[in-house]
Short mmCIF file of C-alpha atoms and ligand atoms in Angstrom, two decimals:
data_model
loop_
_atom_site.label_atom_id
_atom_site.label_comp_id
_atom_site.label_asym_id
_atom_site.label_seq_id
_atom_site.Cartn_x
_atom_site.Cartn_y
_atom_site.Cartn_z
CA MET A 1 49.14 -18.66 -31.14
CA SER A 2 50.37 -18.78 -27.59
CA ILE A 3 50.31 -22.05 -25.69
CA ARG A 4 49.14 -22.31 -22.09
CA VAL A 5 51.27 -24.56 -19.92
CA LEU A 6 50.55 -25.50 -16.31
CA SER A 7 53.82 -26.22 -14.50
CA VAL A 8 53.35 -28.11 -11.23
CA ALA A 9 55.97 -28.64 -8.55
CA SER A 10 56.52 -28.85 -4.81
CA GLU A 11 58.93 -25.93 -4.49
CA VAL A 12 59.73 -22.61 -6.10
CA THR A 13 62.53 -20.22 -5.21
CA GLY A 14 61.40 -17.13 -3.36
CA LEU A 15 58.68 -19.05 -1.52
CA VAL A 16 59.98 -22.51 -0.65
CA LYS A 17 63.27 -24.15 -1.62
CA THR A 18 65.28 -27.21 -0.66
CA GLY A 19 67.41 -27.44 -3.82
CA GLY A 20 67.89 -26.70 -7.49
CA LEU A 21 64.37 -27.85 -8.41
CA ALA A 22 63.03 -24.63 -6.87
CA ASP A 23 65.41 -22.47 -8.91
CA VAL A 24 64.39 -24.16 -12.14
CA VAL A 25 60.65 -23.97 -11.45
CA ALA A 26 61.04 -20.26 -10.66
CA ALA A 27 63.05 -19.51 -13.81
CA LEU A 28 61.03 -21.53 -16.30
CA PRO A 29 58.10 -19.12 -16.92
CA ALA A 30 60.40 -16.29 -17.98
CA ALA A 31 62.52 -18.70 -20.03
CA VAL A 32 59.60 -19.86 -22.17
CA THR A 33 57.65 -16.59 -22.44
CA PRO A 34 59.71 -15.22 -25.36
CA HIS A 35 58.74 -18.35 -27.29
CA GLY A 36 55.01 -17.78 -27.09
CA ILE A 37 54.35 -19.86 -23.98
CA GLU A 38 52.12 -18.63 -21.16
CA MET A 39 53.18 -20.60 -18.12
CA THR A 40 51.23 -20.75 -14.88
CA THR A 41 52.84 -22.46 -11.88
CA LEU A 42 50.99 -24.50 -9.26
CA ILE A 43 52.55 -25.19 -5.85
CA PRO A 44 51.25 -26.43 -2.48
CA GLY A 45 50.09 -23.89 0.10
CA TYR A 46 52.65 -24.44 2.83
CA PRO A 47 52.19 -21.84 5.63
CA ALA A 48 55.02 -19.62 4.34
CA VAL A 49 53.55 -19.67 0.84
CA ILE A 50 50.05 -18.76 2.03
CA ALA A 51 51.48 -15.95 4.18
CA ALA A 52 53.52 -14.56 1.27
CA VAL A 53 50.59 -14.70 -1.16
CA GLN A 54 48.22 -13.07 1.33
CA ALA A 55 50.75 -10.33 2.07
CA SER A 56 51.12 -9.55 -1.62
CA THR A 57 47.40 -9.46 -2.47
CA ALA A 58 45.56 -6.70 -0.64
CA PRO A 59 42.00 -7.76 0.30
CA ALA A 60 39.19 -5.98 -1.51
CA PRO A 61 37.29 -3.46 0.64
CA VAL A 62 34.31 -5.12 2.34
CA LYS A 63 30.97 -3.33 2.40
CA ARG A 64 29.45 -3.10 5.86
CA GLY A 65 27.11 -5.92 6.72
CA ARG A 66 28.46 -8.13 3.93
CA LYS A 67 30.65 -11.16 4.30
CA PRO A 68 34.07 -10.67 2.65
CA ALA A 69 34.16 -12.42 -0.72
CA ASP A 70 36.21 -15.62 -0.77
CA PRO A 71 39.15 -14.85 -3.07
CA ALA A 72 39.38 -18.53 -4.01
CA LEU A 73 39.47 -19.28 -7.74
CA HIS A 74 38.08 -22.72 -7.10
CA VAL A 75 36.93 -24.84 -4.20
CA TRP A 76 37.18 -28.61 -3.83
CA ASP A 77 34.78 -30.04 -1.25
CA SER A 78 36.92 -33.16 -1.17
CA LEU A 79 40.37 -33.39 -2.67
CA LEU A 80 41.69 -36.81 -1.61
CA GLY A 81 39.18 -36.47 1.22
CA GLU A 82 40.05 -32.94 2.33
CA PRO A 83 38.51 -29.56 1.60
CA ALA A 84 40.81 -27.38 -0.50
CA ARG A 85 40.85 -24.05 -2.33
CA LEU A 86 42.85 -22.58 -5.13
CA ILE A 87 44.22 -19.11 -4.63
CA ALA A 88 46.04 -16.81 -6.99
CA GLY A 89 49.44 -15.24 -6.49
CA LYS A 90 52.33 -13.92 -8.52
CA LEU A 91 55.69 -15.37 -9.38
CA GLY A 92 57.45 -12.22 -10.48
CA ASP A 93 55.49 -11.19 -13.57
CA HIS A 94 53.98 -14.64 -14.01
CA PRO A 95 50.82 -16.22 -12.62
CA LEU A 96 51.05 -18.50 -9.62
CA LEU A 97 48.38 -20.86 -8.29
CA VAL A 98 48.51 -22.05 -4.72
CA LEU A 99 46.72 -25.15 -3.48
CA ASP A 100 45.42 -24.19 -0.07
CA CYS A 101 44.61 -27.37 1.81
CA PRO A 102 45.36 -26.83 5.50
CA ALA A 103 44.84 -30.49 6.46
CA LEU A 104 47.65 -31.53 4.10
CA PHE A 105 49.98 -28.54 3.88
CA GLY A 106 49.25 -26.32 6.87
CA ARG A 107 51.97 -27.58 9.22
CA ASP A 108 55.23 -26.37 10.66
CA GLY A 109 58.38 -27.99 9.33
CA GLY A 110 59.78 -28.49 5.86
CA PRO A 111 57.88 -29.19 2.65
CA TYR A 112 58.41 -32.93 2.99
CA GLY A 113 58.96 -33.56 6.68
CA ASP A 114 58.72 -32.34 10.26
CA MET A 115 61.17 -30.10 12.14
CA GLY A 116 63.38 -33.12 12.80
CA GLY A 117 63.57 -33.90 9.08
CA LYS A 118 61.36 -37.01 9.33
CA ASP A 119 59.16 -37.44 6.24
CA TRP A 120 55.45 -36.80 6.79
CA PRO A 121 53.75 -40.22 6.83
CA ASP A 122 50.96 -38.94 4.57
CA ASN A 123 53.23 -37.56 1.85
CA TRP A 124 51.51 -39.81 -0.67
CA ARG A 125 48.19 -38.10 0.05
CA ARG A 126 49.71 -34.60 0.13
CA PHE A 127 51.28 -35.00 -3.28
CA ALA A 128 48.49 -37.06 -4.79
CA ALA A 129 46.28 -34.08 -3.94
CA LEU A 130 48.72 -31.79 -5.72
CA GLY A 131 48.65 -34.04 -8.80
CA ARG A 132 44.89 -34.34 -8.77
CA ALA A 133 44.44 -30.59 -8.44
CA ALA A 134 46.87 -30.01 -11.31
CA ALA A 135 45.00 -32.42 -13.56
CA ASP A 136 41.65 -30.85 -12.60
CA ILE A 137 42.95 -27.38 -13.41
CA ALA A 138 44.64 -28.34 -16.68
CA GLY A 139 41.55 -30.32 -17.59
CA GLY A 140 39.33 -27.26 -17.36
CA ALA A 141 37.68 -27.54 -13.92
CA VAL A 142 38.40 -23.86 -13.31
CA PRO A 143 37.00 -21.63 -16.06
CA GLY A 144 39.76 -19.65 -17.73
CA LEU A 145 42.60 -21.69 -16.24
CA GLY A 146 42.67 -24.74 -18.49
CA ALA A 147 46.01 -25.65 -20.03
CA ASP A 148 47.14 -26.95 -23.40
CA VAL A 149 50.06 -28.83 -21.86
CA LEU A 150 50.78 -29.97 -18.31
CA HIS A 151 54.40 -30.00 -17.10
CA ALA A 152 55.11 -31.99 -13.91
CA HIS A 153 58.38 -31.83 -11.97
CA ASP A 154 59.70 -34.75 -9.90
CA TRP A 155 57.79 -37.40 -7.94
CA GLN A 156 55.77 -34.90 -5.94
CA ALA A 157 53.96 -33.75 -9.08
CA ALA A 158 54.15 -37.03 -10.95
CA LEU A 159 50.61 -38.22 -10.38
CA ALA A 160 49.30 -35.29 -12.43
CA PRO A 161 50.02 -36.98 -15.79
CA ALA A 162 48.55 -40.23 -14.40
CA TYR A 163 45.30 -38.50 -13.39
CA LEU A 164 45.17 -36.86 -16.83
CA ARG A 165 45.58 -40.19 -18.53
CA PHE A 166 43.44 -42.46 -16.39
CA ALA A 167 40.68 -40.09 -15.34
CA PRO A 168 40.27 -38.32 -18.65
CA TYR A 169 38.92 -34.83 -18.65
CA GLY A 170 36.75 -32.99 -21.10
CA ALA A 171 33.95 -34.24 -23.29
CA PRO A 172 34.11 -37.84 -24.57
CA GLY A 173 36.38 -37.88 -27.58
CA ALA A 174 38.04 -34.58 -26.63
CA ARG A 175 41.69 -34.54 -27.43
CA PRO A 176 43.91 -35.57 -24.51
CA ILE A 177 46.06 -32.99 -22.76
CA PRO A 178 49.70 -33.84 -23.41
CA SER A 179 52.08 -33.83 -20.48
CA VAL A 180 55.80 -33.56 -19.78
CA MET A 181 57.39 -35.33 -16.82
CA THR A 182 60.71 -33.75 -15.86
CA ILE A 183 63.03 -35.81 -13.70
CA HIS A 184 65.27 -33.57 -11.63
CA ASN A 185 66.62 -36.43 -9.58
CA MET A 186 66.02 -40.14 -10.11
CA ALA A 187 67.14 -40.83 -6.53
CA PHE A 188 63.78 -39.62 -5.23
CA GLN A 189 60.92 -41.69 -6.58
CA GLY A 190 58.07 -41.54 -4.05
CA HIS A 191 57.41 -45.24 -3.28
CA PHE A 192 54.45 -46.22 -1.14
CA GLY A 193 52.56 -49.38 -0.21
CA PRO A 194 49.77 -50.92 -2.32
CA GLU A 195 47.18 -49.93 0.31
CA ILE A 196 47.22 -46.34 -0.95
CA PHE A 197 46.00 -47.30 -4.42
CA PRO A 198 42.25 -47.48 -3.66
CA ARG A 199 42.51 -44.09 -1.99
CA LEU A 200 43.99 -42.30 -5.00
CA GLY A 201 40.67 -42.15 -6.82
CA LEU A 202 42.09 -43.75 -9.95
CA PRO A 203 40.19 -46.41 -11.92
CA ASP A 204 41.24 -50.05 -11.45
CA ARG A 205 42.93 -50.11 -14.85
CA ALA A 206 45.51 -47.64 -13.50
CA TRP A 207 46.91 -50.49 -11.41
CA GLY A 208 49.52 -52.64 -13.16
CA VAL A 209 52.89 -52.30 -14.81
CA SER A 210 51.78 -49.75 -17.33
CA GLY A 211 50.10 -47.71 -14.61
CA VAL A 212 51.08 -46.67 -11.12
CA GLU A 213 52.15 -50.06 -9.79
CA TYR A 214 55.81 -50.51 -8.98
CA HIS A 215 57.12 -53.75 -7.45
CA GLY A 216 53.78 -54.46 -5.80
CA GLY A 217 53.39 -50.95 -4.40
CA VAL A 218 52.71 -47.53 -5.85
CA GLY A 219 55.55 -45.55 -7.41
CA LEU A 220 54.70 -41.92 -7.99
CA LEU A 221 57.61 -41.00 -10.26
CA LYS A 222 57.18 -44.28 -12.09
CA ALA A 223 53.50 -43.48 -12.65
CA GLY A 224 54.36 -40.09 -14.11
CA MET A 225 57.06 -41.53 -16.35
CA GLU A 226 54.63 -44.11 -17.64
CA ALA A 227 51.74 -41.72 -18.19
CA ALA A 228 53.46 -38.59 -19.50
CA SER A 229 53.66 -37.93 -23.23
CA THR A 230 57.37 -37.19 -22.89
CA ILE A 231 60.01 -37.52 -20.20
CA THR A 232 62.76 -34.98 -19.84
CA THR A 233 65.74 -34.83 -17.56
CA VAL A 234 67.81 -31.78 -16.77
CA SER A 235 70.89 -32.59 -18.87
CA PRO A 236 71.63 -34.70 -21.96
CA THR A 237 74.30 -36.78 -20.21
CA TYR A 238 71.97 -37.65 -17.32
CA ALA A 239 69.33 -38.70 -19.89
CA LEU A 240 71.84 -41.29 -21.13
CA GLU A 241 73.16 -42.26 -17.69
CA ILE A 242 69.73 -43.19 -16.34
CA ARG A 243 69.50 -45.94 -18.94
CA GLU A 244 71.96 -47.81 -16.69
CA ALA A 245 71.16 -49.39 -13.33
CA ARG A 246 73.75 -47.33 -11.43
CA PHE A 247 71.93 -44.10 -12.27
CA GLY A 248 68.46 -45.38 -13.15
CA MET A 249 67.92 -46.71 -9.64
CA GLY A 250 65.39 -49.32 -10.68
CA LEU A 251 63.70 -47.27 -13.39
CA GLU A 252 66.38 -47.81 -16.06
CA GLY A 253 64.18 -50.40 -17.80
CA LEU A 254 61.32 -47.94 -18.14
CA ILE A 255 63.69 -45.27 -19.42
CA GLN A 256 64.96 -47.68 -22.06
CA THR A 257 61.44 -48.64 -23.06
CA ARG A 258 60.45 -45.03 -23.51
CA GLY A 259 63.66 -44.52 -25.53
CA PRO A 260 63.13 -41.62 -27.93
CA ARG A 261 60.58 -40.14 -25.55
CA VAL A 262 63.35 -39.29 -23.09
CA ARG A 263 65.15 -36.02 -23.67
CA GLY A 264 67.82 -34.05 -21.86
CA ILE A 265 67.39 -30.29 -21.67
CA VAL A 266 70.07 -28.64 -19.59
CA ASN A 267 69.06 -26.10 -16.93
CA GLY A 268 70.00 -22.46 -17.23
CA ILE A 269 70.35 -19.98 -14.40
CA ASP A 270 68.37 -16.89 -13.54
CA THR A 271 70.76 -14.25 -14.84
CA ALA A 272 68.92 -11.42 -13.07
CA GLU A 273 69.24 -13.16 -9.72
CA TRP A 274 72.86 -14.13 -10.47
CA ASP A 275 74.42 -11.01 -11.95
CA SER A 276 77.85 -10.20 -10.49
CA ALA A 277 77.56 -6.60 -11.73
CA THR A 278 74.52 -5.85 -9.57
CA ASP A 279 74.33 -8.58 -6.88
CA LYS A 280 73.70 -6.88 -3.52
CA ALA A 281 75.15 -9.82 -1.60
CA LEU A 282 78.64 -8.99 -2.90
CA ALA A 283 80.98 -6.60 -1.11
CA ALA A 284 82.27 -5.52 -4.54
CA ASN A 285 80.44 -5.93 -7.83
CA PHE A 286 82.46 -6.91 -10.86
CA THR A 287 82.27 -8.01 -14.49
CA VAL A 288 84.46 -10.08 -16.74
CA ARG A 289 86.46 -6.89 -17.38
CA SER A 290 87.04 -6.09 -13.70
CA LEU A 291 87.99 -9.47 -12.24
CA PRO A 292 90.60 -8.00 -9.84
CA ARG A 293 87.70 -6.48 -7.87
CA ARG A 294 86.87 -10.01 -6.73
CA ALA A 295 89.80 -9.68 -4.28
CA VAL A 296 87.58 -7.52 -2.04
CA ASN A 297 85.01 -10.32 -1.92
CA LYS A 298 87.70 -12.89 -1.20
CA ARG A 299 88.88 -10.92 1.85
CA ALA A 300 85.27 -10.58 3.04
CA LEU A 301 84.85 -14.32 2.71
CA GLU A 302 88.02 -15.06 4.66
CA THR A 303 86.69 -12.89 7.48
CA ALA A 304 83.24 -14.49 7.38
CA PHE A 305 84.73 -17.99 7.65
CA GLY A 306 87.59 -17.14 10.04
CA LEU A 307 90.21 -18.10 7.47
CA GLN A 308 93.83 -16.93 7.27
CA SER A 309 94.54 -14.52 4.46
CA ASP A 310 97.17 -15.48 1.90
CA ASP A 311 97.73 -15.69 -1.83
CA GLY A 312 96.76 -19.35 -2.14
CA PRO A 313 93.51 -20.60 -3.65
CA LEU A 314 90.29 -20.44 -1.69
CA PHE A 315 87.91 -23.30 -2.52
CA ILE A 316 84.25 -23.37 -1.66
CA VAL A 317 81.52 -26.00 -1.42
CA ILE A 318 77.80 -25.07 -1.35
CA SER A 319 75.81 -28.24 -1.08
CA ARG A 320 73.33 -30.52 0.52
CA LEU A 321 75.45 -32.77 2.72
CA THR A 322 74.62 -36.14 1.21
CA TRP A 323 76.17 -39.20 -0.37
CA GLN A 324 75.04 -37.98 -3.81
CA LYS A 325 77.24 -34.92 -3.48
CA GLY A 326 80.38 -36.90 -2.59
CA ILE A 327 80.90 -35.04 0.67
CA ASP A 328 82.45 -38.15 2.27
CA VAL A 329 85.10 -38.19 -0.47
CA LEU A 330 85.64 -34.47 0.01
CA CYS A 331 86.35 -35.13 3.70
CA GLU A 332 89.01 -37.69 2.75
CA CYS A 333 90.74 -35.09 0.53
CA LEU A 334 90.83 -32.15 2.92
CA ASP A 335 94.28 -32.85 4.40
CA HIS A 336 95.58 -33.03 0.83
CA LEU A 337 93.93 -29.72 -0.09
CA VAL A 338 95.34 -27.93 2.95
CA GLY A 339 98.76 -29.60 2.45
CA LEU A 340 99.01 -27.99 -0.98
CA GLY A 341 98.29 -24.51 0.43
CA GLY A 342 94.55 -24.46 -0.26
CA ARG A 343 91.77 -23.26 2.00
CA LEU A 344 88.11 -24.28 2.06
CA ALA A 345 84.90 -22.47 3.03
CA LEU A 346 81.91 -24.81 3.12
CA LEU A 347 78.22 -23.94 3.38
CA GLY A 348 75.90 -26.90 3.68
CA ALA A 349 73.15 -28.67 5.51
CA GLY A 350 72.03 -32.27 5.68
CA ASP A 351 73.49 -35.50 7.01
CA ALA A 352 74.63 -35.07 10.64
CA ALA A 353 77.45 -37.64 10.33
CA LEU A 354 78.93 -35.76 7.37
CA ALA A 355 78.62 -32.46 9.23
CA ALA A 356 80.48 -34.01 12.19
CA GLU A 357 83.23 -35.31 9.91
CA LEU A 358 83.61 -31.83 8.39
CA SER A 359 83.78 -30.28 11.86
CA ARG A 360 86.62 -32.63 12.78
CA ALA A 361 88.53 -31.58 9.63
CA ALA A 362 87.94 -27.90 10.45
CA ALA A 363 89.24 -28.48 14.00
CA ARG A 364 92.38 -30.14 12.56
CA HIS A 365 92.98 -27.16 10.27
CA PRO A 366 92.04 -23.94 12.05
CA GLY A 367 92.25 -20.93 9.75
CA ARG A 368 92.39 -23.22 6.71
CA ILE A 369 88.93 -24.81 6.73
CA GLY A 370 85.84 -22.80 7.67
CA LEU A 371 82.33 -24.21 7.97
CA ARG A 372 78.84 -22.86 8.02
CA ILE A 373 76.31 -25.59 8.66
CA GLY A 374 72.92 -24.26 7.63
CA TYR A 375 71.17 -22.65 4.70
CA ASP A 376 72.05 -19.10 3.68
CA GLU A 377 71.14 -17.82 0.22
CA ALA A 378 72.97 -14.45 0.50
CA LEU A 379 76.13 -16.11 1.78
CA SER A 380 76.03 -18.53 -1.15
CA HIS A 381 76.18 -15.54 -3.52
CA ALA A 382 79.02 -13.92 -1.57
CA MET A 383 80.97 -17.19 -1.70
CA GLN A 384 80.62 -17.57 -5.48
CA GLY A 385 81.69 -13.94 -5.93
CA GLY A 386 84.81 -14.20 -3.78
CA ALA A 387 86.25 -17.72 -3.93
CA ASP A 388 88.66 -18.99 -6.56
CA ALA A 389 87.11 -22.38 -7.20
CA ILE A 390 84.01 -24.39 -6.32
CA LEU A 391 84.27 -28.14 -5.73
CA VAL A 392 81.39 -30.33 -6.92
CA PRO A 393 82.44 -33.97 -6.43
CA SER A 394 78.98 -35.47 -7.03
CA ARG A 395 78.53 -39.21 -7.57
CA PHE A 396 75.66 -38.31 -9.85
CA GLU A 397 74.27 -34.92 -10.78
CA PRO A 398 71.19 -34.61 -12.97
CA CYS A 399 72.21 -31.05 -13.81
CA GLY A 400 73.75 -29.15 -10.92
CA LEU A 401 73.39 -25.41 -10.57
CA THR A 402 76.24 -24.43 -8.27
CA GLN A 403 78.82 -25.02 -11.01
CA LEU A 404 76.76 -22.72 -13.28
CA TYR A 405 76.67 -20.00 -10.62
CA GLY A 406 80.43 -20.51 -10.29
CA LEU A 407 80.90 -20.02 -14.05
CA ALA A 408 78.81 -16.85 -13.97
CA TYR A 409 80.81 -15.42 -11.04
CA GLY A 410 84.36 -16.28 -12.08
CA CYS A 411 84.58 -19.06 -9.47
CA VAL A 412 86.17 -21.92 -11.39
CA PRO A 413 84.23 -25.19 -11.11
CA VAL A 414 86.10 -28.39 -10.27
CA VAL A 415 83.55 -31.10 -11.02
CA ALA A 416 83.03 -34.82 -11.32
CA ARG A 417 82.46 -35.90 -14.93
CA THR A 418 78.82 -36.91 -14.59
CA GLY A 419 75.38 -35.66 -15.65
CA GLY A 420 75.03 -31.93 -16.08
CA LEU A 421 78.48 -31.34 -14.65
CA ALA A 422 79.95 -33.15 -17.66
CA ASP A 423 77.74 -31.10 -20.00
CA THR A 424 78.42 -27.62 -18.66
CA VAL A 425 82.11 -27.45 -17.71
CA VAL A 426 84.95 -27.62 -20.27
CA ASP A 427 87.98 -29.35 -18.76
CA ALA A 428 91.21 -27.37 -18.75
CA ASN A 429 93.24 -29.89 -20.70
CA ILE A 430 96.09 -28.58 -22.83
CA ALA A 431 94.03 -28.40 -26.02
CA ALA A 432 91.14 -26.56 -24.38
CA LEU A 433 93.51 -24.16 -22.63
CA ALA A 434 95.29 -23.44 -25.90
CA ALA A 435 91.95 -22.78 -27.61
CA GLY A 436 90.79 -20.51 -24.77
CA ALA A 437 87.81 -22.82 -24.30
CA ALA A 438 88.54 -24.25 -20.84
CA THR A 439 86.12 -23.18 -18.11
CA GLY A 440 86.98 -25.53 -15.23
CA ILE A 441 88.33 -28.92 -14.25
CA GLN A 442 86.61 -32.26 -14.66
CA PHE A 443 87.64 -35.51 -13.03
CA ALA A 444 86.53 -39.09 -13.40
CA GLY A 445 86.02 -41.41 -10.43
CA VAL A 446 84.51 -39.95 -7.29
CA ASP A 447 87.11 -41.35 -4.89
CA TYR A 448 90.22 -40.13 -3.14
CA ALA A 449 92.48 -40.57 -6.18
CA GLY A 450 90.12 -38.77 -8.55
CA LEU A 451 89.29 -35.77 -6.39
CA ALA A 452 92.81 -35.37 -4.94
CA LEU A 453 94.25 -35.24 -8.46
CA ALA A 454 91.64 -32.67 -9.49
CA ILE A 455 92.58 -30.51 -6.49
CA THR A 456 96.27 -30.82 -7.39
CA ARG A 457 95.50 -29.78 -10.97
CA ALA A 458 93.37 -26.85 -9.83
CA ILE A 459 96.05 -25.54 -7.50
CA ALA A 460 98.76 -25.85 -10.18
CA LEU A 461 96.57 -24.01 -12.68
CA TYR A 462 95.76 -21.35 -10.09
CA HIS A 463 99.44 -20.53 -9.73
CA ASP A 464 99.65 -19.86 -13.48
CA ARG A 465 97.85 -16.57 -12.95
CA GLU A 466 97.37 -15.76 -16.62
CA ALA A 467 95.96 -19.15 -17.53
CA TRP A 468 93.67 -19.08 -14.48
CA ALA A 469 92.25 -15.65 -15.40
CA GLY A 470 91.65 -16.99 -18.92
CA VAL A 471 89.64 -19.88 -17.50
CA GLN A 472 87.64 -17.49 -15.31
CA ARG A 473 86.90 -15.23 -18.27
CA ALA A 474 85.89 -18.12 -20.54
CA GLY A 475 83.53 -19.33 -17.80
CA MET A 476 81.92 -15.93 -17.38
CA ARG A 477 81.46 -15.63 -21.13
CA SER A 478 79.95 -19.08 -21.60
CA ASP A 479 76.22 -19.32 -22.18
CA PHE A 480 74.61 -20.49 -18.94
CA SER A 481 71.40 -18.56 -19.57
CA TRP A 482 67.98 -20.09 -20.18
CA ARG A 483 67.95 -18.83 -23.79
CA ARG A 484 68.52 -22.13 -25.55
CA SER A 485 66.74 -24.34 -23.03
CA GLY A 486 63.71 -22.04 -22.90
CA ALA A 487 63.45 -22.48 -26.66
CA ALA A 488 63.87 -26.26 -26.32
CA TYR A 489 61.00 -26.59 -23.83
CA ALA A 490 58.79 -24.37 -25.99
CA ALA A 491 59.58 -26.50 -29.06
CA LEU A 492 58.72 -29.62 -27.07
CA TYR A 493 55.33 -28.25 -25.97
CA ARG A 494 54.52 -27.35 -29.59
CA GLU A 495 55.60 -30.75 -30.81
CA LEU A 496 53.32 -32.49 -28.30
CA LEU A 497 50.39 -30.32 -29.27
CA SER A 498 50.87 -30.99 -32.94
CA GLU A 499 50.84 -34.74 -32.18
CA THR A 500 47.49 -34.58 -30.42
CA ALA A 501 45.95 -32.12 -32.91
P1 ADP B 1 70.51 -30.07 -5.68
O1 ADP B 1 69.24 -29.55 -6.21
O2 ADP B 1 70.76 -31.50 -6.02
O3 ADP B 1 70.71 -29.80 -4.24
P2 ADP B 1 71.73 -28.04 -7.40
O4 ADP B 1 73.16 -27.70 -7.62
O5 ADP B 1 70.89 -28.21 -8.59
O6 ADP B 1 71.71 -29.30 -6.45
O7 ADP B 1 71.01 -26.88 -6.60
C1 ADP B 1 71.32 -26.54 -5.29
C2 ADP B 1 70.76 -25.17 -5.02
O8 ADP B 1 70.67 -24.96 -3.63
C3 ADP B 1 71.64 -24.05 -5.54
O9 ADP B 1 70.84 -22.91 -5.80
C4 ADP B 1 72.57 -23.80 -4.36
O10 ADP B 1 73.16 -22.54 -4.39
C5 ADP B 1 71.60 -23.95 -3.22
N1 ADP B 1 72.17 -24.40 -1.94
C6 ADP B 1 72.53 -25.67 -1.60
N2 ADP B 1 72.91 -25.71 -0.31
C7 ADP B 1 72.80 -24.45 0.15
C8 ADP B 1 73.03 -23.84 1.44
N3 ADP B 1 73.44 -24.57 2.47
N4 ADP B 1 72.80 -22.52 1.57
C9 ADP B 1 72.37 -21.79 0.50
N5 ADP B 1 72.12 -22.30 -0.72
C10 ADP B 1 72.33 -23.61 -0.88
C1 GLC B 2 67.95 -31.86 -8.61
C2 GLC B 2 69.32 -32.35 -9.01
C3 GLC B 2 70.23 -31.26 -9.53
C4 GLC B 2 69.49 -30.34 -10.49
C5 GLC B 2 68.24 -29.82 -9.83
C6 GLC B 2 67.45 -28.89 -10.74
O1 GLC B 2 67.90 -31.38 -7.33
O2 GLC B 2 69.96 -33.03 -7.93
O3 GLC B 2 71.34 -31.83 -10.20
O4 GLC B 2 70.33 -29.26 -10.85
O5 GLC B 2 67.40 -30.88 -9.50
O6 GLC B 2 67.09 -29.49 -11.95
#
């Protein structure tokens, strides 16, 4: 029997993306389908999403004299005080639901803030509405769309499990709808003041330590972690790390309490989107058997970034420019990298001070360091397909996807030993090299000493051309697909259902 799962999130690749969350939400339906799961995805109706959905669904012909039929699947007269509708779209071959609520989502800017990057002051209401709508839908408010399991991603969707638990749906005595709360990044928790509580439409008993209350205010992620049947994170190592204060960021106690209910399931990548044999963003397509063709892509990259051409290694970074990603430490190591004959092409957006620091390094090393400040999906593919190595010096990394794209494209990952980076890259130590198992370089300690040594090791390995090609090939052959993780999520949904049966 197939299981219906409602996946709810604030971004999905192809429609709206600020990071890896969007890639995972987009890939999940196809990953679980082979395991008998029918996944529907719910996202907010930001203007770009509404426009894309309307463009893809041709309106039905309207008979003269008749009002066009409202294509809404459901209408809320008041969702957290605002009128809202549910409209249908498509996510590839999979169903998509869009929460159209112009008062909350119909604005220019990003999904979480205005053009200047300042968070919307009513984010609590925007994402409480998303959670409420998800719970209503899963709970059967819309005929034909009810779900067996609800799967919420990150703080923006985290009130959905709380609404399911505290405002129970269905007939009295009906079995509860189990829920999964996936934490993609513990650094973002959605904290708000206590004054929002009465406006959430939750019963009084939802207030308190086992409800939505967090240090006297309301914590959205905390609420979801408390209410969900199971918590998952996006790698096994991160699931262990967040038991400690350094990674748990205040929620380590709750993670410990929920102990066996916390699981790590590592992300895969969309292997259709990231296929070096067919990727249109590459100047030359290649496979593990035609690695030398990557040279064409490397030259194209040098031109795109205004870099000198030589036989030395070309490193890339594709990242949000933030403290999490260790970009400040990268800046400290750039003279070292260039001094050893390396070059760097960086694509990133974020913190202005970090961007300025990178610009100073690029000015110091013309032709050796090239920057592109901004967001460019096609360029990110071209970079993975042409560069020799990708640097990921994150202080913490719940999973990380750029190292996986690197593995798939023969771009050797050089990563900090944390979270998903630790779980997905096999360090090129002597034993792993001898066994043909090495796929990259790991380093401990995100500081100058740690990263500089990793860069030194990478450059030395690069000059052993045979060993380097072996590492590239092992990376390309490693399993970074969704196969295993799709099965793990499906098994989890089944397990939860059998518990509530
Ligand atoms: P996070 O979600 O923490 O930012 P991930 O590694 O999981 O980190 O995912 C980042 C995603 O965003 C990847 O798909 C990566 O290729 C993409 N990305 C990050 N910065 C840029 C950028 N400036 N331009 C294009 N893609 C980017
Ligand atoms: C978050 C994490 C990143 C992870 C992504 C998708 O953005 O920072 O490590 O890969 O979510 O799960």
